[in-house]
Short mmCIF file of C-alpha atoms in Angstrom, two decimals:
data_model
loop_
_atom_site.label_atom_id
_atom_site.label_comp_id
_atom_site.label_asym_id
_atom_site.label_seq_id
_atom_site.Cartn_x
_atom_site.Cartn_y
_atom_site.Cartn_z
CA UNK A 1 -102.20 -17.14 -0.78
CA UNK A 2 -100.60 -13.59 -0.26
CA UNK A 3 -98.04 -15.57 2.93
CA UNK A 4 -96.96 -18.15 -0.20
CA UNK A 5 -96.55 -15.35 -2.86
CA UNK A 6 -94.45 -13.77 -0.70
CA UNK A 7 -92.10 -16.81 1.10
CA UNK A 8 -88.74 -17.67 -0.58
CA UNK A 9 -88.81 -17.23 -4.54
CA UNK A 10 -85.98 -19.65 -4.82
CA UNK A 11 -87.19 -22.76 -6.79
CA UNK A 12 -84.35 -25.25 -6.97
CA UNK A 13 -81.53 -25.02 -3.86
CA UNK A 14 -78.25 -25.44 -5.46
CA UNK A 15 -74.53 -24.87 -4.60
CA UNK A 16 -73.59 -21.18 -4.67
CA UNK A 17 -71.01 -22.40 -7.50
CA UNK A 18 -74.14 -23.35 -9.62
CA UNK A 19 -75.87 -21.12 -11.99
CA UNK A 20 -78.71 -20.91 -14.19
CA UNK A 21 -78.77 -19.46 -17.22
CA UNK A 22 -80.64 -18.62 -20.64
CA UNK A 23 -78.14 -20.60 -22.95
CA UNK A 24 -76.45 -23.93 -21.95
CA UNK A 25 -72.86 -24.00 -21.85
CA UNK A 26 -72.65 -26.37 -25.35
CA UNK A 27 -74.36 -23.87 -28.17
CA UNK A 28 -77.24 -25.88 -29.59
CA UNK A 29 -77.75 -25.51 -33.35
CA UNK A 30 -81.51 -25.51 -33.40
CA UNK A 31 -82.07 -25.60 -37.43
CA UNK A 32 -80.84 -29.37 -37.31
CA UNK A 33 -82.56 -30.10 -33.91
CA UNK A 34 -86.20 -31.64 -34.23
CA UNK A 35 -88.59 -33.24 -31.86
CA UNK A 36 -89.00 -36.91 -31.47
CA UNK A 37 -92.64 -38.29 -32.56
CA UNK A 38 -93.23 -39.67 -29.29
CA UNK A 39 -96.39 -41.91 -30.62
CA UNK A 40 -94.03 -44.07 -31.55
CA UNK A 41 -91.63 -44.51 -28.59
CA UNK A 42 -94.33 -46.23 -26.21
CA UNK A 43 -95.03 -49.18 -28.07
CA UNK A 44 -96.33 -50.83 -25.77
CA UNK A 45 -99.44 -48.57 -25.58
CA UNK A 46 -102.69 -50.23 -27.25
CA UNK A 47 -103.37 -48.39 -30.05
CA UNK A 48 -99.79 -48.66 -31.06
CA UNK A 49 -100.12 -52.50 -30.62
CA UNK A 50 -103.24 -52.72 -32.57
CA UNK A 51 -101.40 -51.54 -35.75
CA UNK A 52 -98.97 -54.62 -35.50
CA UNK A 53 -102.03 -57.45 -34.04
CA UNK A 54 -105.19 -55.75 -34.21
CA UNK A 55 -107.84 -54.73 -31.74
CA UNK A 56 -109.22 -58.35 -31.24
CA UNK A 57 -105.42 -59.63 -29.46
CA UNK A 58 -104.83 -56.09 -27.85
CA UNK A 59 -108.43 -56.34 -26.12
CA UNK A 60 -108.12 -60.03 -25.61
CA UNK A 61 -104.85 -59.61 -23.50
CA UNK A 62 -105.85 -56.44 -21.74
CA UNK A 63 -108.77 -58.94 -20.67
CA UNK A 64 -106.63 -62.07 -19.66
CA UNK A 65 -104.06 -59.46 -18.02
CA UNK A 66 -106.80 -57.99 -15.70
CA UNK A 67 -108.40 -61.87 -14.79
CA UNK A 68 -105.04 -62.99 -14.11
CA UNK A 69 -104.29 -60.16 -11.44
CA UNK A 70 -107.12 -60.52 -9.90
CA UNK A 71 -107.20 -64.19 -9.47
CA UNK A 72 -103.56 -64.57 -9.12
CA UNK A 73 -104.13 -62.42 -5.51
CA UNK A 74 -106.57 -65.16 -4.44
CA UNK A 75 -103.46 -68.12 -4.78
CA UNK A 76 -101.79 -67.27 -1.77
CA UNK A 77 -98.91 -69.93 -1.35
CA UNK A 78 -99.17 -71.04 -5.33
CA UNK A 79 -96.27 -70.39 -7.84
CA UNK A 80 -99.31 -68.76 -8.99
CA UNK A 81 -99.55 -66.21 -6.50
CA UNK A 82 -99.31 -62.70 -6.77
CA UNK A 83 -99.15 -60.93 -3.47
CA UNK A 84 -101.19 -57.98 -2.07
CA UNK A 85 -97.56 -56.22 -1.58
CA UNK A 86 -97.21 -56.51 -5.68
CA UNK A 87 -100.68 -55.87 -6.19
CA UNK A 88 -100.96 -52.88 -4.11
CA UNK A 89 -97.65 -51.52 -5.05
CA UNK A 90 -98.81 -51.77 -8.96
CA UNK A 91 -102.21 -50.00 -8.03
CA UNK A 92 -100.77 -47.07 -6.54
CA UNK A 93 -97.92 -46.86 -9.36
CA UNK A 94 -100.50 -47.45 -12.20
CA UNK A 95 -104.50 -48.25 -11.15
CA UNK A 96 -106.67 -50.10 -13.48
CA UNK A 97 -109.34 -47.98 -12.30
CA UNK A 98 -109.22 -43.94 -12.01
CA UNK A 99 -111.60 -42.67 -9.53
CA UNK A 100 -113.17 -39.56 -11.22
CA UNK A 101 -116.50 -37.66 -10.59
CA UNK A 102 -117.69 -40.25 -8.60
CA UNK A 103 -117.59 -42.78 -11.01
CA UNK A 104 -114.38 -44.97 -11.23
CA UNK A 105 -113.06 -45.54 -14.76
CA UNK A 106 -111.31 -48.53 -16.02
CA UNK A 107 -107.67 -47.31 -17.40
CA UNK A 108 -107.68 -50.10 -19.73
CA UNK A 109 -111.34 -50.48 -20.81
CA UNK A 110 -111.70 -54.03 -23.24
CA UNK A 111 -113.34 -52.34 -25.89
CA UNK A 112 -113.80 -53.02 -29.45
CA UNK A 113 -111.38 -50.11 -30.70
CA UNK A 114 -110.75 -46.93 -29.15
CA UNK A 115 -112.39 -46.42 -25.61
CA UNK A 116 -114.08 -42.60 -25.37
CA UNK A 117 -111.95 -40.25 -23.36
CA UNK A 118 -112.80 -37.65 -20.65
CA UNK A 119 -112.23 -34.37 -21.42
CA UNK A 120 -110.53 -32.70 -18.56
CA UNK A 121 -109.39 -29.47 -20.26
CA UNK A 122 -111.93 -26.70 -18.58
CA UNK A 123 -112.93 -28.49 -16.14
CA UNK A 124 -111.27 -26.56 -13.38
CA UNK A 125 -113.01 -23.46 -11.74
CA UNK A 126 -111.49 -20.21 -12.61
CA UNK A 127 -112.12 -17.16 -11.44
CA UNK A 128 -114.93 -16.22 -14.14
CA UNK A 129 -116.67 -19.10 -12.66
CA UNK A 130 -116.90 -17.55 -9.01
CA UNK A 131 -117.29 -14.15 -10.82
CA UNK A 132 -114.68 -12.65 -9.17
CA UNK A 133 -111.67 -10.43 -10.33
CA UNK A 134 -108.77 -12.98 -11.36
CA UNK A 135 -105.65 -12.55 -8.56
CA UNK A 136 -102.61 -10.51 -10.05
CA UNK A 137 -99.55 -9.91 -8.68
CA UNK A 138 -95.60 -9.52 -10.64
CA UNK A 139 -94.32 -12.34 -12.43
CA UNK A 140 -92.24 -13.47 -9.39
CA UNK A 141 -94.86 -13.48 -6.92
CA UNK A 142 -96.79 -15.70 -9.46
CA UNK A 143 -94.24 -18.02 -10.21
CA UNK A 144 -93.71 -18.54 -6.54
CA UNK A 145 -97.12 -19.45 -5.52
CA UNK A 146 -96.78 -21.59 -8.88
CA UNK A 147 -93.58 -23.47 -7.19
CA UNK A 148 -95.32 -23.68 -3.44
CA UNK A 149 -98.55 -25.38 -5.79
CA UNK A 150 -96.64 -27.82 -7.37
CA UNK A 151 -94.07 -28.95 -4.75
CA UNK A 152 -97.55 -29.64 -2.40
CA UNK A 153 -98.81 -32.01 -5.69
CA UNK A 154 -95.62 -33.52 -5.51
CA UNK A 155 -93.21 -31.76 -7.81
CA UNK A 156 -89.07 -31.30 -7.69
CA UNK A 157 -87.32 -29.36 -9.93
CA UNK A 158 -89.45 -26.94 -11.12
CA UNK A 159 -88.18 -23.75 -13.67
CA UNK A 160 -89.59 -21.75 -16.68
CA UNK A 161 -88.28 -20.83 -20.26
CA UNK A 162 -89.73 -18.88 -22.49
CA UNK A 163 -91.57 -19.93 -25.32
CA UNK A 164 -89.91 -18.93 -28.52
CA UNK A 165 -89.41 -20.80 -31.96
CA UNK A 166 -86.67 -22.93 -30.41
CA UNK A 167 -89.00 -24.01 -28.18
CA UNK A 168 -92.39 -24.82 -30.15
CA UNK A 169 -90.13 -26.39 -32.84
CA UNK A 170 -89.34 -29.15 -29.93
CA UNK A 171 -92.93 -29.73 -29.00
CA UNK A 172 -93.70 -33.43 -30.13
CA UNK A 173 -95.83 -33.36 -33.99
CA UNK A 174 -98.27 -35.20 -31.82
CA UNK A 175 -99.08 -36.12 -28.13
CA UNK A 176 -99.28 -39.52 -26.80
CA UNK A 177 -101.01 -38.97 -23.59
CA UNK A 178 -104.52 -39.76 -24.58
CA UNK A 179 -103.41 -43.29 -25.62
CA UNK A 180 -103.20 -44.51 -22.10
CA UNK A 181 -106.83 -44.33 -22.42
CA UNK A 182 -107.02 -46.06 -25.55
CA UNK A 183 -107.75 -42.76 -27.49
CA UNK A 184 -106.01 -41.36 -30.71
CA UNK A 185 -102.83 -39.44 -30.35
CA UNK A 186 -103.33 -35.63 -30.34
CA UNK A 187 -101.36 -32.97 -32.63
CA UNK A 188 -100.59 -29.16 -30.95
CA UNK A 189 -101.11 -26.35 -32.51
CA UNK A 190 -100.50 -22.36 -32.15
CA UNK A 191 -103.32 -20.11 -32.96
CA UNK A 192 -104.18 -16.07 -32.27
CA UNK A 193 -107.01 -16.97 -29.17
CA UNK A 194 -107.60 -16.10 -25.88
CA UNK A 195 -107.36 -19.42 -24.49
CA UNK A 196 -106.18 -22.61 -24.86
CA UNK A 197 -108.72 -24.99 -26.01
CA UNK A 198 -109.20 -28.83 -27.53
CA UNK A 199 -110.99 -30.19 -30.66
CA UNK A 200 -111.11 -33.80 -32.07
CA UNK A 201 -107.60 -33.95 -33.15
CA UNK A 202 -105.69 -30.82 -31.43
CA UNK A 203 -104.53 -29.03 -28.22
CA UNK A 204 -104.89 -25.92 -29.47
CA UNK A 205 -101.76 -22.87 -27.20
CA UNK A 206 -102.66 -19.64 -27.57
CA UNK A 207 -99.71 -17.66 -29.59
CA UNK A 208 -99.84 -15.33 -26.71
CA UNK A 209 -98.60 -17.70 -24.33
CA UNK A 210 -95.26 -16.72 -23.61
CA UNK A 211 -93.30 -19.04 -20.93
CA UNK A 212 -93.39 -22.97 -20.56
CA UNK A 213 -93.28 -24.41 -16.63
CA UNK A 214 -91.23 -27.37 -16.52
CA UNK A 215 -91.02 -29.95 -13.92
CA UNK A 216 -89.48 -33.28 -12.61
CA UNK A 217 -91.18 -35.62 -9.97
CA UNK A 218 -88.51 -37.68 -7.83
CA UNK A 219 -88.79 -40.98 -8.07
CA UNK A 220 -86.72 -43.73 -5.38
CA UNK A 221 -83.60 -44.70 -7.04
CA UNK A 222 -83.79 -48.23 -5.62
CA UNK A 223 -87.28 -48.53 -7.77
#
């Protein structure tokens, strides 16, 4: 830990005529900037699709859409046929099952209505959990061992901004990442806590938090 604190704090290599700064060369008048309601981008997520056909159809093709996969990779030589290329190459983009606790759970579950949803949120072992003293170090130590995490999960870019009003005023009025899994969409919300936590209906940042890690994950341009 201490050798990746302390390797190269640089995050993104670019040419010495490129510079990062607080404030992007176009000024940005934030009072008429708002977020986007996400929910309502993905439409082809289920619960967005029951609200146009209903549960019954949504459920119904989920059901035909898993059948036909899996028998379409047992046509080989059919117009029918879907290969184990396509098949494998969808898997590893998207599974239909997510291996988890030793229990593999189906993505798209055919369920009447919403499917229940694993709570991952404090899950992870911290160091109160090994009851231990937490590691410190300066800001740009941690942010480097945060870089050298994320680029070994997989991440490119990676940077930090603070998190001001500008900033929470572009967080989306509600979260659509639980409705991969079927679930409701989720609204944030800032509140004077410790830590972050999760009820029914909220992510719930604590209004101490004070910088935002952003990310991108390259992707082959050809795909």
């Amino acid at each position: 830990v201490d050798e990746i604190a302390s390797a190269d704090s640089s995050v993104n290599k670019r040419p010495w005529w490129v510079r990062e700064v607080d404030k992007p060369t176009i000024e940005i008048d934030w009072s008429k900037t708002s977020s986007l309601p996400f929910p309502q981008e993905g439409c082809h997520l289920p619960p967005l699709l029951a609200e146009f056909v209903g549960w019954d159809r949504v459920n119904s093709a989920m059901a035909q859409g898993v059948a036909a996969l899996n028998a379409g990779a047992k046509k080989t030589g059919s117009k029918e046929a879907i290969s184990l290329l396509d098949t494998s190459m969808q898997e590893a983009a998207w599974p239909h099952f997510i291996a988890h606790a030793g229990w593999r759970e189906p993505v798209y579950p055919a369920l009447e209505g919403a499917a229940p949803i694993p709570e991952l949120v404090g899950q992870t072992y911290t160091h109160e959990s090994f009851g231990v003293p937490r590691w410190e170090s300066t800001p740009e130590e941690n942010f480097a061992l945060l870089k050298s995490a994320m680029r070994f999960f997989g991440a490119g870019q990676i940077a930090s901004i603070e998190l001001d009003a500008n900033v929470k005023s572009m967080f989306y009025p509600v979260d659509a990442s639980r409705m991969f899994f079927n679930g409701p969409p989720m609204a944030y919300g800032f509140e004077d806590c410790d830590n972050g936590y999760v009820t029914d209906t909220h992510f719930i940042i604590p209004n101490k938090a004070r910088w935002v890690v952003t990310y991108t994950t390259p992707m082959p341009k050809e795909m």
